Coordinates of C-alpha atoms in Angstrom, one line a residue:
X257 CA -42.7 -37.0 33.7
X258 CA -39.5 -36.1 31.9
X259 CA -36.3 -35.7 33.9
X260 CA -34.0 -33.2 32.2
X261 CA -30.4 -33.0 33.4
X262 CA -28.3 -30.1 32.1
X263 CA -24.5 -30.1 32.5
X264 CA -22.9 -26.7 32.1
X265 CA -20.1 -24.4 33.3
X266 CA -22.6 -21.6 33.8
X267 CA -25.8 -22.8 35.4
X268 CA -26.9 -19.3 36.3
X269 CA -27.7 -18.7 32.6
X270 CA -30.7 -20.9 32.9
X271 CA -32.4 -19.2 35.9
X272 CA -34.5 -16.8 33.8
X273 CA -35.4 -19.3 31.2
X274 CA -36.6 -21.9 33.7
X275 CA -38.5 -19.4 35.8
X276 CA -40.7 -18.0 33.1
X277 CA -43.5 -19.0 30.7
X278 CA -43.8 -22.6 29.5
X279 CA -40.8 -24.1 31.3
X280 CA -42.0 -22.8 34.6
X281 CA -45.6 -24.0 34.0
X282 CA -44.3 -27.5 33.0
X283 CA -42.3 -27.8 36.2
X284 CA -45.2 -26.6 38.3
X285 CA -47.5 -29.2 36.7
X286 CA -45.0 -31.9 37.3
X287 CA -44.5 -32.6 33.6
X288 CA -40.8 -32.1 33.7
X289 CA -38.1 -32.0 36.4
X290 CA -35.0 -30.0 35.4
X291 CA -31.8 -30.4 37.3
X292 CA -28.8 -28.2 36.6
X293 CA -25.3 -29.5 37.2
X294 CA -22.1 -27.4 37.3
X295 CA -19.3 -29.4 35.5
X296 CA -16.8 -27.7 37.8
X297 CA -18.2 -29.7 40.8
X298 CA -16.5 -32.8 39.4
X299 CA -13.1 -31.2 38.7
X300 CA -10.2 -32.7 40.7
X301 CA -8.1 -29.6 40.0
X302 CA -7.7 -27.4 43.1
X303 CA -8.9 -24.4 41.0
X304 CA -11.9 -26.4 39.6
X305 CA -10.3 -26.0 36.2
X306 CA -12.2 -27.7 33.3
X307 CA -10.2 -26.7 30.2
X308 CA -6.6 -26.6 28.9
X309 CA -4.5 -25.6 25.9
X310 CA -4.9 -27.8 22.8
X311 CA -2.2 -30.2 21.8
X312 CA -0.6 -29.2 18.6
X313 CA -1.1 -25.5 19.3
X314 CA -3.8 -23.2 18.1
X315 CA -6.1 -20.6 19.6
X316 CA -8.5 -21.0 22.6
X317 CA -8.9 -23.7 25.2
X318 CA -10.4 -27.2 25.1
X319 CA -12.7 -28.8 27.7
X320 CA -10.8 -31.6 29.5
X321 CA -11.9 -35.2 29.9
X322 CA -11.9 -35.9 33.6
X323 CA -14.6 -33.5 34.9
X324 CA -17.1 -34.1 32.2
X325 CA -16.6 -37.9 32.0
X326 CA -16.9 -38.2 35.8
X327 CA -20.0 -35.9 35.8
X328 CA -21.9 -37.9 33.2
X329 CA -20.9 -41.3 34.7
X330 CA -22.0 -40.1 38.2
X331 CA -25.4 -39.0 36.8
X332 CA -25.9 -42.3 35.0
X333 CA -25.3 -44.2 38.2
X334 CA -28.2 -42.5 39.9
X335 CA -31.5 -44.6 40.2
X336 CA -33.8 -44.6 37.2
X337 CA -33.1 -44.7 33.5
X338 CA -29.7 -43.8 32.2
X339 CA -31.3 -41.4 29.7
X340 CA -30.4 -40.1 26.3
X341 CA -27.0 -38.4 26.5
X342 CA -26.9 -35.5 24.1
X343 CA -24.0 -33.1 23.4
X344 CA -24.8 -29.7 21.9
X345 CA -22.1 -29.3 19.2
X346 CA -21.8 -27.9 15.7
X347 CA -21.0 -31.3 14.2
X348 CA -24.2 -32.8 15.5
X349 CA -27.2 -33.8 13.4
X350 CA -29.6 -30.9 12.8
X351 CA -32.2 -30.4 15.5
X352 CA -35.6 -30.3 13.9
X353 CA -39.2 -30.7 15.0
X354 CA -39.3 -34.5 14.5
X355 CA -36.3 -34.8 16.8
X356 CA -38.1 -32.7 19.4
X357 CA -41.1 -34.9 19.1
X358 CA -38.9 -38.0 19.5
X359 CA -37.2 -36.6 22.6
X360 CA -40.6 -35.7 24.2
X361 CA -41.3 -39.4 24.5
X362 CA -38.2 -40.0 26.7
X363 CA -38.1 -40.5 30.4
X364 CA -34.8 -38.8 30.9
X365 CA -32.5 -36.6 28.8
X366 CA -29.0 -35.4 29.7
X367 CA -27.9 -32.3 27.8
X368 CA -24.2 -31.3 27.8
X369 CA -23.2 -27.7 27.0
X370 CA -19.9 -27.1 25.4
X371 CA -17.6 -24.1 25.8
X372 CA -14.4 -22.6 24.3
X373 CA -13.1 -24.5 21.3
X374 CA -15.0 -27.6 22.2
X375 CA -14.5 -31.0 23.8
X376 CA -11.4 -33.3 24.0
X377 CA -12.3 -35.9 21.4
X378 CA -11.7 -38.7 23.9
X379 CA -14.9 -37.6 25.8
X380 CA -16.9 -38.7 22.8
X381 CA -14.9 -41.9 22.5
X382 CA -15.6 -42.8 26.1
X383 CA -19.2 -41.7 26.5
X384 CA -20.5 -42.3 23.0
X385 CA -23.2 -39.5 23.1
X386 CA -25.6 -38.3 20.5
X387 CA -24.6 -35.0 19.0
X388 CA -27.1 -32.3 18.1
X389 CA -26.7 -28.9 16.4
X390 CA -29.3 -26.1 16.4
X391 CA -27.9 -24.5 13.3
X392 CA -24.9 -23.6 11.2
X393 CA -23.6 -20.8 13.3
X394 CA -21.3 -20.3 16.2
X395 CA -22.5 -19.6 19.8
X396 CA -20.4 -18.7 22.8
X397 CA -21.5 -21.9 24.4
X398 CA -24.0 -24.7 24.4
X399 CA -26.3 -23.1 26.9
X400 CA -28.5 -21.2 24.4
X401 CA -28.7 -24.3 22.3
X402 CA -29.7 -26.4 25.3
X403 CA -32.4 -23.9 26.1
X404 CA -33.7 -24.2 22.5
X405 CA -33.8 -28.0 22.7
X406 CA -35.3 -28.0 26.2
X407 CA -38.1 -25.5 25.2
X408 CA -39.0 -27.3 22.0
X409 CA -39.3 -30.6 23.9
X410 CA -41.0 -29.3 27.1
X411 CA -43.8 -27.7 25.2
X412 CA -44.7 -31.0 23.6
X413 CA -45.1 -32.8 26.9
X414 CA -48.7 -33.8 27.9
X415 CA -50.8 -31.1 29.5
X416 CA -48.1 -28.4 29.3
X417 CA -49.8 -26.1 26.7
X418 CA -53.1 -24.5 27.5
X419 CA -54.6 -25.8 24.2
X420 CA -53.9 -29.4 23.4
X421 CA -54.2 -28.7 19.6
X422 CA -51.5 -26.0 19.6
X423 CA -48.4 -28.2 19.3
X424 CA -49.6 -30.4 16.4
X425 CA -50.5 -27.2 14.4
X426 CA -47.1 -25.6 14.8
X427 CA -44.8 -24.9 11.9
X428 CA -42.8 -28.0 10.9
X429 CA -45.1 -30.4 12.8
X430 CA -46.8 -31.3 9.5
X431 CA -43.6 -30.8 7.5
X432 CA -44.5 -27.2 6.3
X433 CA -44.8 -23.8 7.9
X434 CA -47.9 -22.7 9.9
X435 CA -50.7 -20.7 8.3
X436 CA -51.2 -17.0 9.0
X437 CA -53.0 -16.1 12.2
X438 CA -55.4 -13.2 12.9
X439 CA -57.2 -11.9 16.1
X440 CA -59.1 -8.8 17.2
X441 CA -59.8 -6.2 15.9
X442 CA -61.4 -7.2 12.6
X443 CA -59.7 -4.2 10.9
X444 CA -56.5 -2.4 11.7
X445 CA -55.0 0.4 9.7
X446 CA -57.0 -0.5 6.7
X447 CA -56.1 -4.2 6.8
X448 CA -59.0 -6.6 7.3
X449 CA -59.1 -10.1 8.6
X450 CA -59.9 -12.5 5.7
X451 CA -63.7 -13.0 5.3
X452 CA -63.3 -16.8 5.3
X453 CA -62.1 -16.7 8.9
X454 CA -65.1 -14.8 10.0
X455 CA -67.7 -16.9 8.1
X456 CA -68.0 -19.9 10.5
X457 CA -67.5 -22.5 7.8
X458 CA -64.8 -24.7 9.3
X459 CA -64.3 -26.8 6.1
X460 CA -63.6 -23.7 4.2
X461 CA -61.4 -22.4 7.0
X462 CA -59.4 -25.6 7.0
X463 CA -58.9 -25.5 3.3
X464 CA -57.9 -21.8 3.4
X465 CA -55.4 -22.5 6.2
X466 CA -53.8 -25.4 4.3
X467 CA -53.6 -23.3 1.1
X468 CA -52.0 -20.4 2.9
X469 CA -49.6 -22.7 4.8
X470 CA -48.4 -24.2 1.5
X471 CA -48.2 -20.7 -0.1
X472 CA -46.1 -19.4 2.8
X473 CA -43.8 -22.5 2.7
X474 CA -43.2 -22.0 -1.0
X475 CA -42.4 -18.4 -0.5
X476 CA -40.2 -18.5 2.6
X477 CA -39.0 -22.1 2.9
X478 CA -39.2 -23.9 -0.4
X479 CA -36.5 -26.3 0.8
X480 CA -39.2 -28.0 2.9
X481 CA -41.3 -29.0 -0.1
X482 CA -40.5 -32.0 -2.3
X483 CA -39.0 -31.1 -5.7

C-alpha cells in the first residue's frame, strides 16, 4: 500500500478529488492511504501565519521556513519509511508518465504544495527535496498540481483500475499517444466504426491501433518521436 502525505495550506480543496472516482476506489481497496496536513498546524505564530514579505522588496508574499520545515521533519519522524519528499514548483523537473510509474513503486510519498510567490530558498537547503513541475504555466498554488501527480500515480497502483490492461495502454506509457477508441453504436451521424475493429482479427486490430497511434502522435505531438 502506498501512503501519500499532502502538505497544504488549503486541505479542503482535496475533499472532492479524494471522495470521487479512482482516488476513492483506491482508498476503499486499501491500495493507498492519503493523509492531508495543514501547514498552519505547525506555525508558532499566534495567528498561524505561514508567509511574510520578501527581503529585497517585490510583490507578493513568500512561505516561511519554520512551519514547513517543522511539518516535514515531524512527518518523517513517524514510524515507517521517510518517503520521497516532493515539492510542486515551476522549477522542478517535468512530471511525465515515466515519473508517475516510478513513484507508483514507492511505499510513501510526501507532496508539498506551494502558495504565493513560492518558498523561502532555505527550505530547499535544509530539506533537500525533489522538485516536480506539471507544466510551464502558473497556478494559484500547488494543490492542483498535487492532485494531478496523485491521480497519475494512484491509478497505476495494483488492482485500482477495473481492467489491468488499461494503464499500460494509456498515452505516453509506450512513449507515444494512445490509438483512437470507438464504442456503440456502430454508426453515428454518418460516421462508422472502422471495419477492422469489427472483424475479430486481433493481429490486424493490433497493427491498426499501432499505426493509428503513430499517426496521431506525428500529427499532435511530433516532439515525442525521434528525429
